[in-house]
Amino acid sequence: MPSGKTKFYPSWMEKLDNSGKTLGSWCKRDTSNEFARYCTVCMKSISCCNSGAYQLISQADGQKHKENMKYMHDNSQKRLFGSAP
Ligand SMILES: [Zn+2]
């Protein structure tokens, strides 16, 4: 097999990032680039052509991603329990 760019494998979606979340819970297919995945938390495209799933995992370990994740989580909590008087 010739080795070129690393393509995306669906099984990556079941891998866990360092926060214990599956990659599939926050990233989805980037329809414009088969070598990239779209992070729905950061709302940006992540290239995974060099080190594959590892690039997605290290992106999820970034401060910005964690902040965005926390923010989304906080918002959903507020929606669930209503706002304090
Ligand atoms: Zn992200």
mmCIF file of C-alpha atoms and ligand atoms in Angstrom:
data_model
loop_
_atom_site.group_PDB
_atom_site.id
_atom_site.type_symbol
_atom_site.label_atom_id
_atom_site.label_comp_id
_atom_site.label_asym_id
_atom_site.label_seq_id
_atom_site.Cartn_x
_atom_site.Cartn_y
_atom_site.Cartn_z
ATOM 1 C CA MET A 1 0.000 0.000 0.000
ATOM 2 C CA PRO A 2 1.391 3.397 -0.902
ATOM 3 C CA SER A 3 1.513 5.706 2.076
ATOM 4 C CA GLY A 4 0.223 9.162 1.384
ATOM 5 C CA LYS A 5 -1.895 11.377 3.511
ATOM 6 C CA THR A 6 -3.707 9.876 6.439
ATOM 7 C CA LYS A 7 -7.323 9.460 5.579
ATOM 8 C CA PHE A 8 -10.096 9.589 8.046
ATOM 9 C CA TYR A 9 -11.352 6.386 9.635
ATOM 10 C CA PRO A 10 -14.856 6.127 11.133
ATOM 11 C CA SER A 11 -13.447 4.138 14.052
ATOM 12 C CA TRP A 12 -11.731 7.321 15.251
ATOM 13 C CA MET A 13 -15.142 8.591 16.295
ATOM 14 C CA GLU A 14 -15.145 6.015 19.075
ATOM 15 C CA LYS A 15 -11.771 7.084 20.428
ATOM 16 C CA LEU A 16 -11.730 9.122 23.597
ATOM 17 C CA ASP A 17 -10.150 12.521 23.995
ATOM 18 C CA ASN A 18 -8.333 13.422 27.197
ATOM 19 C CA SER A 19 -11.584 14.595 28.787
ATOM 20 C CA GLY A 20 -13.120 11.167 28.295
ATOM 21 C CA LYS A 21 -15.464 12.240 25.527
ATOM 22 C CA THR A 22 -15.710 10.362 22.268
ATOM 23 C CA LEU A 23 -14.414 12.240 19.267
ATOM 24 C CA GLY A 24 -17.793 11.590 17.652
ATOM 25 C CA SER A 25 -19.504 13.660 20.335
ATOM 26 C CA TRP A 26 -17.897 16.869 19.152
ATOM 27 C CA CYS A 27 -16.547 16.424 15.652
ATOM 28 C CA LYS A 28 -18.207 15.633 12.408
ATOM 29 C CA ARG A 29 -17.364 15.174 8.772
ATOM 30 C CA ASP A 30 -15.925 18.151 6.960
ATOM 31 C CA THR A 31 -17.722 17.934 3.657
ATOM 32 C CA SER A 32 -15.218 20.184 1.940
ATOM 33 C CA ASN A 33 -12.088 18.256 2.936
ATOM 34 C CA GLU A 34 -11.808 14.509 3.358
ATOM 35 C CA PHE A 35 -8.572 14.938 5.313
ATOM 36 C CA ALA A 36 -10.153 17.198 7.892
ATOM 37 C CA ARG A 37 -12.830 17.046 10.550
ATOM 38 C CA TYR A 38 -15.037 19.823 11.775
ATOM 39 C CA CYS A 39 -15.050 20.573 15.500
ATOM 40 C CA THR A 40 -18.598 21.546 16.465
ATOM 41 C CA VAL A 41 -17.343 22.967 19.759
ATOM 42 C CA CYS A 42 -14.770 25.378 18.320
ATOM 43 C CA MET A 43 -16.671 25.658 15.053
ATOM 44 C CA LYS A 44 -13.558 25.168 13.020
ATOM 45 C CA SER A 45 -12.054 22.634 10.718
ATOM 46 C CA ILE A 46 -9.185 20.475 11.950
ATOM 47 C CA SER A 47 -6.782 18.896 9.558
ATOM 48 C CA CYS A 48 -6.020 15.276 10.359
ATOM 49 C CA CYS A 49 -3.747 14.505 7.432
ATOM 50 C CA ASN A 50 -0.516 14.299 9.441
ATOM 51 C CA SER A 51 -1.076 12.301 12.578
ATOM 52 C CA GLY A 52 -4.717 11.419 12.163
ATOM 53 C CA ALA A 53 -6.853 10.929 15.260
ATOM 54 C CA TYR A 54 -4.048 12.280 17.409
ATOM 55 C CA GLN A 55 -4.529 15.707 15.849
ATOM 56 C CA LEU A 56 -8.191 15.629 16.787
ATOM 57 C CA ILE A 57 -7.391 14.520 20.328
ATOM 58 C CA SER A 58 -4.747 17.201 20.831
ATOM 59 C CA GLN A 59 -7.154 19.794 19.476
ATOM 60 C CA ALA A 60 -9.683 18.695 22.101
ATOM 61 C CA ASP A 61 -6.998 19.123 24.716
ATOM 62 C CA GLY A 62 -6.518 22.764 23.782
ATOM 63 C CA GLN A 63 -7.576 25.468 26.173
ATOM 64 C CA LYS A 64 -9.995 27.063 23.727
ATOM 65 C CA HIS A 65 -11.774 23.800 23.095
ATOM 66 C CA LYS A 66 -12.115 23.106 26.813
ATOM 67 C CA GLU A 67 -13.456 26.598 27.452
ATOM 68 C CA ASN A 68 -15.987 26.245 24.659
ATOM 69 C CA MET A 69 -16.999 22.825 25.911
ATOM 70 C CA LYS A 70 -17.498 24.160 29.433
ATOM 71 C CA TYR A 71 -19.517 27.077 28.136
ATOM 72 C CA MET A 72 -21.794 24.800 26.141
ATOM 73 C CA HIS A 73 -22.188 22.558 29.162
ATOM 74 C CA ASP A 74 -23.015 25.481 31.460
ATOM 75 C CA ASN A 75 -25.640 26.719 29.049
ATOM 76 C CA SER A 76 -27.341 23.357 28.828
ATOM 77 C CA GLN A 77 -27.367 23.112 32.622
ATOM 78 C CA LYS A 78 -29.110 26.470 32.856
ATOM 79 C CA ARG A 79 -31.638 25.395 30.304
ATOM 80 C CA LEU A 80 -32.330 22.205 32.226
ATOM 81 C CA PHE A 81 -32.751 23.695 35.652
ATOM 82 C CA GLY A 82 -33.989 27.201 34.866
ATOM 83 C CA SER A 83 -32.465 30.405 36.156
ATOM 84 C CA ALA A 84 -32.239 31.340 39.814
ATOM 85 C CA PRO A 85 -34.657 34.040 41.044
HETATM 86 ZN ZN ZN B 1 -12.466 22.056 19.343
#
